Structure formats: structure tokens, C-alpha cells
Tab-separated table of C-alpha atoms in Angstrom:
chain	number	residue	atom	x	y	z
A	1	LYS	CA	74.731	58.629	-46.823
A	2	GLN	CA	73.786	60.397	-50.031
A	3	GLU	CA	76.680	61.578	-52.169
A	4	VAL	CA	76.381	63.763	-55.241
A	5	THR	CA	79.091	63.832	-57.883
A	6	GLN	CA	79.408	66.177	-60.815
A	7	ILE	CA	81.510	65.574	-63.882
A	8	PRO	CA	83.420	67.319	-65.308
A	9	ALA	CA	84.703	69.699	-62.645
A	10	ALA	CA	85.461	72.289	-65.311
A	11	LEU	CA	84.565	72.713	-68.939
A	12	SER	CA	85.631	75.210	-71.601
A	13	VAL	CA	83.781	75.476	-74.885
A	14	PRO	CA	83.538	77.960	-77.750
A	15	GLU	CA	80.357	79.941	-78.163
A	16	GLY	CA	77.576	78.132	-79.953
A	17	GLU	CA	78.404	74.630	-78.818
A	18	ASN	CA	75.852	72.348	-77.235
A	19	LEU	CA	77.074	70.789	-74.013
A	20	VAL	CA	76.100	68.328	-71.310
A	21	LEU	CA	76.822	68.492	-67.610
A	22	ASN	CA	76.556	65.321	-65.582
A	23	CYS	CA	75.353	64.663	-62.069
A	24	SER	CA	75.170	61.318	-60.258
A	25	PHE	CA	73.857	60.403	-56.831
A	26	THR	CA	74.282	57.282	-54.753
A	27	ASP	CA	70.847	56.928	-53.149
A	28	SER	CA	67.972	56.817	-55.612
A	29	ALA	CA	65.360	57.526	-52.934
A	30	ILE	CA	65.107	61.203	-53.769
A	31	TYR	CA	62.160	63.560	-53.687
A	32	ASN	CA	63.437	65.860	-56.401
A	33	LEU	CA	66.617	67.108	-58.043
A	34	GLN	CA	67.520	70.680	-58.740
A	35	TRP	CA	70.051	72.427	-60.946
A	36	PHE	CA	71.424	75.796	-59.891
A	37	ARG	CA	73.677	78.387	-61.405
A	38	GLN	CA	76.134	80.379	-59.327
A	39	ASP	CA	78.109	83.352	-60.584
A	40	PRO	CA	81.396	84.202	-58.806
A	41	GLY	CA	80.758	85.723	-55.401
A	42	LYS	CA	77.000	85.489	-55.801
A	43	GLY	CA	74.168	83.382	-54.478
A	44	LEU	CA	72.312	80.578	-56.193
A	45	THR	CA	69.913	80.903	-59.090
A	46	SER	CA	67.538	77.989	-59.484
A	47	LEU	CA	67.438	76.772	-63.074
A	48	LEU	CA	65.335	73.644	-63.125
A	49	LEU	CA	63.665	71.368	-60.627
A	50	ILE	CA	62.725	67.813	-61.550
A	51	GLN	CA	60.375	65.870	-59.341
A	52	SER	CA	61.218	62.206	-58.805
A	53	SER	CA	58.245	61.183	-60.958
A	54	GLN	CA	59.417	63.265	-63.903
A	55	ARG	CA	61.936	62.412	-66.600
A	56	GLU	CA	62.881	65.880	-67.754
A	57	GLN	CA	62.283	69.591	-67.499
A	58	THR	CA	62.965	72.312	-70.019
A	59	SER	CA	63.477	76.037	-69.715
A	60	GLY	CA	64.615	77.943	-72.776
A	61	ARG	CA	67.951	76.563	-73.915
A	62	LEU	CA	68.220	74.341	-70.855
A	63	ASN	CA	67.000	70.783	-70.586
A	64	ALA	CA	67.484	68.624	-67.524
A	65	SER	CA	66.849	64.909	-67.449
A	66	LEU	CA	66.518	62.525	-64.548
A	67	ASP	CA	67.020	58.777	-64.413
A	68	LYS	CA	66.268	58.057	-60.793
A	69	SER	CA	66.851	54.334	-60.961
A	70	SER	CA	70.393	54.746	-62.213
A	71	GLY	CA	71.070	57.788	-60.043
A	72	ARG	CA	71.843	60.172	-62.874
A	73	SER	CA	70.838	63.561	-64.153
A	74	THR	CA	72.118	65.635	-67.030
A	75	LEU	CA	71.847	69.317	-67.810
A	76	TYR	CA	71.896	70.061	-71.503
A	77	ILE	CA	72.706	73.595	-72.626
A	78	ALA	CA	72.001	74.363	-76.253
A	79	ALA	CA	73.830	76.971	-78.303
A	80	SER	CA	76.024	78.095	-75.439
A	81	GLN	CA	76.760	81.801	-74.952
A	82	PRO	CA	79.475	83.658	-73.016
A	83	GLY	CA	76.783	84.700	-70.553
A	84	ASP	CA	76.344	81.048	-69.635
A	85	SER	CA	79.770	81.061	-68.005
A	86	ALA	CA	79.232	80.191	-64.345
A	87	THR	CA	79.349	77.286	-61.936
A	88	TYR	CA	76.475	74.845	-62.241
A	89	LEU	CA	75.445	72.939	-59.151
A	90	CYS	CA	73.316	69.849	-58.909
A	91	ALA	CA	71.472	69.104	-55.665
A	92	VAL	CA	69.203	66.291	-54.535
A	93	ASN	CA	66.353	66.524	-52.102
A	94	GLN	CA	65.473	63.590	-49.910
A	95	ALA	CA	62.232	64.065	-48.054
A	96	GLY	CA	62.760	65.666	-44.689
A	97	THR	CA	66.363	66.681	-45.288
A	98	ALA	CA	68.286	69.609	-46.674
A	99	LEU	CA	69.468	69.698	-50.249
A	100	ILE	CA	72.720	67.833	-50.774
A	101	PHE	CA	74.983	69.479	-53.302
A	102	GLY	CA	77.593	68.275	-55.726
A	103	LYS	CA	80.836	70.192	-56.056
A	104	GLY	CA	79.740	71.809	-59.284
A	105	THR	CA	80.929	72.178	-62.837
A	106	THR	CA	82.594	75.454	-63.741
A	107	LEU	CA	81.705	76.366	-67.300
A	108	SER	CA	83.592	78.850	-69.430
A	109	VAL	CA	82.166	79.815	-72.816
A	110	SER	CA	84.510	81.801	-75.018
A	111	SER	CA	83.367	84.179	-77.735
B	1	GLY	CA	58.763	81.786	-56.757
B	2	ALA	CA	59.186	82.339	-53.059
B	3	VAL	CA	61.653	84.996	-51.950
B	4	VAL	CA	64.272	84.681	-49.242
B	5	SER	CA	66.359	87.616	-48.096
B	6	GLN	CA	69.560	87.786	-46.090
B	7	HIS	CA	71.022	90.657	-44.173
B	8	PRO	CA	73.683	91.878	-44.287
B	9	SER	CA	74.949	90.956	-47.749
B	10	TRP	CA	78.501	91.429	-46.572
B	11	VAL	CA	80.213	92.161	-43.284
B	12	ILE	CA	83.759	92.790	-42.155
B	13	CYS	CA	84.548	92.388	-38.491
B	14	LYS	CA	87.493	92.175	-36.147
B	15	SER	CA	88.633	88.888	-34.720
B	16	GLY	CA	86.874	88.082	-31.451
B	17	THR	CA	83.643	89.898	-32.214
B	18	SER	CA	80.263	88.323	-32.892
B	19	VAL	CA	78.296	88.722	-36.081
B	20	LYS	CA	74.579	88.090	-36.618
B	21	ILE	CA	73.151	87.167	-40.009
B	22	GLU	CA	69.415	87.273	-40.634
B	23	CYS	CA	67.472	85.098	-43.033
B	24	ARG	CA	63.873	85.973	-43.852
B	25	SER	CA	61.230	84.311	-45.963
B	26	LEU	CA	59.412	87.310	-47.402
B	27	ASP	CA	56.229	85.887	-48.873
B	28	PHE	CA	55.778	82.523	-47.216
B	29	GLN	CA	56.109	80.836	-43.883
B	30	ALA	CA	58.942	78.413	-43.384
B	31	THR	CA	58.861	75.871	-40.610
B	32	THR	CA	62.316	74.757	-41.652
B	33	MET	CA	65.310	76.800	-42.704
B	34	PHE	CA	68.827	75.670	-43.482
B	35	TRP	CA	72.222	77.294	-43.121
B	36	TYR	CA	75.063	76.517	-45.491
B	37	ARG	CA	78.598	77.797	-45.790
B	38	GLN	CA	80.729	77.897	-48.880
B	39	PHE	CA	84.478	78.299	-49.076
B	40	PRO	CA	86.037	79.744	-52.241
B	41	LYS	CA	85.644	77.489	-55.237
B	42	GLN	CA	83.935	74.810	-53.177
B	43	SER	CA	80.388	73.607	-52.945
B	44	LEU	CA	77.809	74.383	-50.306
B	45	MET	CA	78.170	72.499	-47.069
B	46	LEU	CA	75.163	72.178	-44.792
B	47	MET	CA	75.852	73.566	-41.333
B	48	ALA	CA	72.535	73.139	-39.587
B	49	THR	CA	68.818	72.685	-39.944
B	50	SER	CA	66.722	75.259	-38.156
B	51	ASN	CA	63.187	74.438	-37.024
B	52	GLU	CA	60.837	77.127	-35.809
B	53	GLY	CA	60.425	77.024	-32.080
B	54	SER	CA	62.981	74.327	-31.407
B	55	LYS	CA	66.715	73.837	-31.231
B	56	ALA	CA	68.672	73.625	-34.445
B	57	THR	CA	70.164	70.364	-35.617
B	58	TYR	CA	73.838	70.731	-36.418
B	59	GLU	CA	75.850	68.702	-38.875
B	60	GLN	CA	78.820	66.737	-37.666
B	61	GLY	CA	81.838	68.935	-37.133
B	62	VAL	CA	79.896	72.184	-36.765
B	63	GLU	CA	80.345	73.793	-33.353
B	64	LYS	CA	76.926	74.658	-31.985
B	65	ASP	CA	78.367	77.051	-29.404
B	66	LYS	CA	80.194	78.964	-32.095
B	67	PHE	CA	77.400	79.102	-34.645
B	68	LEU	CA	74.253	80.005	-32.728
B	69	ILE	CA	71.048	79.539	-34.656
B	70	ASN	CA	67.689	80.915	-33.609
B	71	HIS	CA	64.442	80.375	-35.484
B	72	ALA	CA	62.051	82.467	-33.454
B	73	SER	CA	59.301	82.846	-36.040
B	74	LEU	CA	58.061	81.229	-39.225
B	75	THR	CA	59.743	83.912	-41.319
B	76	LEU	CA	63.014	84.577	-39.535
B	77	SER	CA	66.099	82.567	-38.668
B	78	THR	CA	69.352	84.062	-37.436
B	79	LEU	CA	72.896	82.753	-37.441
B	80	THR	CA	75.311	84.307	-34.973
B	81	VAL	CA	78.993	83.630	-35.423
B	82	THR	CA	80.411	84.087	-31.938
B	83	SER	CA	83.991	85.136	-31.258
B	84	ALA	CA	84.721	85.122	-34.964
B	85	HIS	CA	88.190	84.272	-36.222
B	86	PRO	CA	89.735	84.588	-39.678
B	87	GLU	CA	89.034	80.921	-40.421
B	88	ASP	CA	85.309	81.694	-40.086
B	89	SER	CA	85.551	83.941	-43.128
B	90	SER	CA	83.244	82.405	-45.683
B	91	PHE	CA	80.087	82.823	-47.710
B	92	TYR	CA	77.031	81.930	-45.644
B	93	ILE	CA	73.803	81.053	-47.453
B	94	CYS	CA	70.435	80.302	-45.935
B	95	SER	CA	67.473	78.576	-47.476
B	96	ALA	CA	63.862	78.183	-46.473
B	97	ARG	CA	61.678	75.223	-47.271
B	98	VAL	CA	58.117	75.593	-48.426
B	99	ASP	CA	55.802	73.343	-46.471
B	100	THR	CA	52.562	73.693	-48.417
B	101	GLY	CA	51.141	74.160	-51.887
B	102	VAL	CA	52.589	73.547	-55.325
B	103	SER	CA	56.156	74.228	-54.167
B	104	TYR	CA	55.947	71.735	-51.336
B	105	ASN	CA	59.362	70.616	-50.126
B	106	GLU	CA	61.201	73.012	-52.437
B	107	GLN	CA	63.992	75.074	-50.931
B	108	PHE	CA	64.487	78.708	-51.828
B	109	PHE	CA	67.829	80.343	-51.237
B	110	GLY	CA	68.871	83.703	-49.939
B	111	PRO	CA	71.513	85.755	-51.782
B	112	GLY	CA	74.210	84.925	-49.251
B	113	THR	CA	76.319	86.877	-46.766
B	114	ARG	CA	80.034	87.353	-47.268
B	115	LEU	CA	81.785	87.370	-43.886
B	116	THR	CA	85.367	88.557	-43.632
B	117	VAL	CA	87.079	88.382	-40.256
B	118	LEU	CA	90.226	90.446	-39.927
């Protein structure tokens, strides 16, 4: 059974720092991997989707990488801002099934 | 990207009543929709997979008689929480999977419904 783990569970950084969030999964037979952002009490905002054949995806200050063989993905946030404070969720998609989520990393960026 | 709506966005009900939550794919057809629930400060847990025109597939531990799911059309799935109790209070999120085109197999999420049972 696929399991998704995110480390760290929480992270506090000062504004301007670059940071990395980690996601690992136990079954490498995935179709794609997605990173989401969730603000308190709100729904999910899709940030980046990486297909299994891709190594990375970039959107603005965000860069997500995927190493399928080792079961790892990272989300890199450059020049962090207070507005980046949220919970970041990693989810894997195995063909024919629902997305399986990690427990998330709660990020706090102080000004 | 594809848009998924949920209604209502929040609901407060008395214990013992039933509550229906709608999930709609607004600009695409979705053969498959999913229902998740999320407790405070926890991740999303899959409750069931809803297939248009057939019975939903429930995850282990989810009571199918309590959480009734109907997927009557390619753009609408409903979740009815029957005889709701305070422990059913949660954030319910649906998603719809795209079955064709460039977004094939991608899931798009609704904004969620906050259910509070008094």
C-alpha cells in the first residue's frame, strides 16, 4: 500500500530564505506527483504537477523535483515571503486510484 | 484548469439530521469523482471513489450507510451524511478526475465544505 511521508512536519524561517520541503513515497509505480498549498480553513491550491517521466517543474519561485526510482520529491521555495505561510501537501497519483496525500508541512515565514 | 465547485461551502446542523453536499465539475465531464475528509491539522483521507452510474467504492472504515454517495451524472456527485453526529464534523473535499485530453488523470479539487454538527 502506497504511503506518503513529508518532512519536516513544521518549518519556521525568516523572510527571504530559500527552503526545501521533502516528500517520499514507498511505491515508485506512480503516474504523477502533485504539490498543493492549503491555507487554514480553505481548500487546496494546486502548485505543481510532475508527470512520472519528468524530473522537475517550475512555477515562479517554486521548483519541484521528482526522483521516481528513489521515491522522493522536493519542493524548493526561493526567497520566501510571509505570504508563503501555509501547509504544503504532497500527493501521488497511481493510475486508476485517488491521490494519496502526505500529512503536510506547515510553513511559517516571519517578516 | 478545470473547475470543481462544492455546495454548500459551510453548513451547521443539529445532531440526527441529514446533510447533502454537492460536487460539480463545471467545465468538464468526470467519470470518476472522489470524496475526502479532513480533520483539523490533519491531512486528507480518502473516503470513497464515486463512479458515474455505479455504486461508490468506500475505503476501509468508512460506513457506506452513513455516507451515501450518488454520482448520477458526469458532472455531479453528492455526499449525504445521514443522521449526523458531532463526530462527523469535519471538512469535506471532493475532487473530479479528468479522463481525456492534456490533463488526463489529473484531479481537480473543490473548495471544500465545512460541516459542523451541534
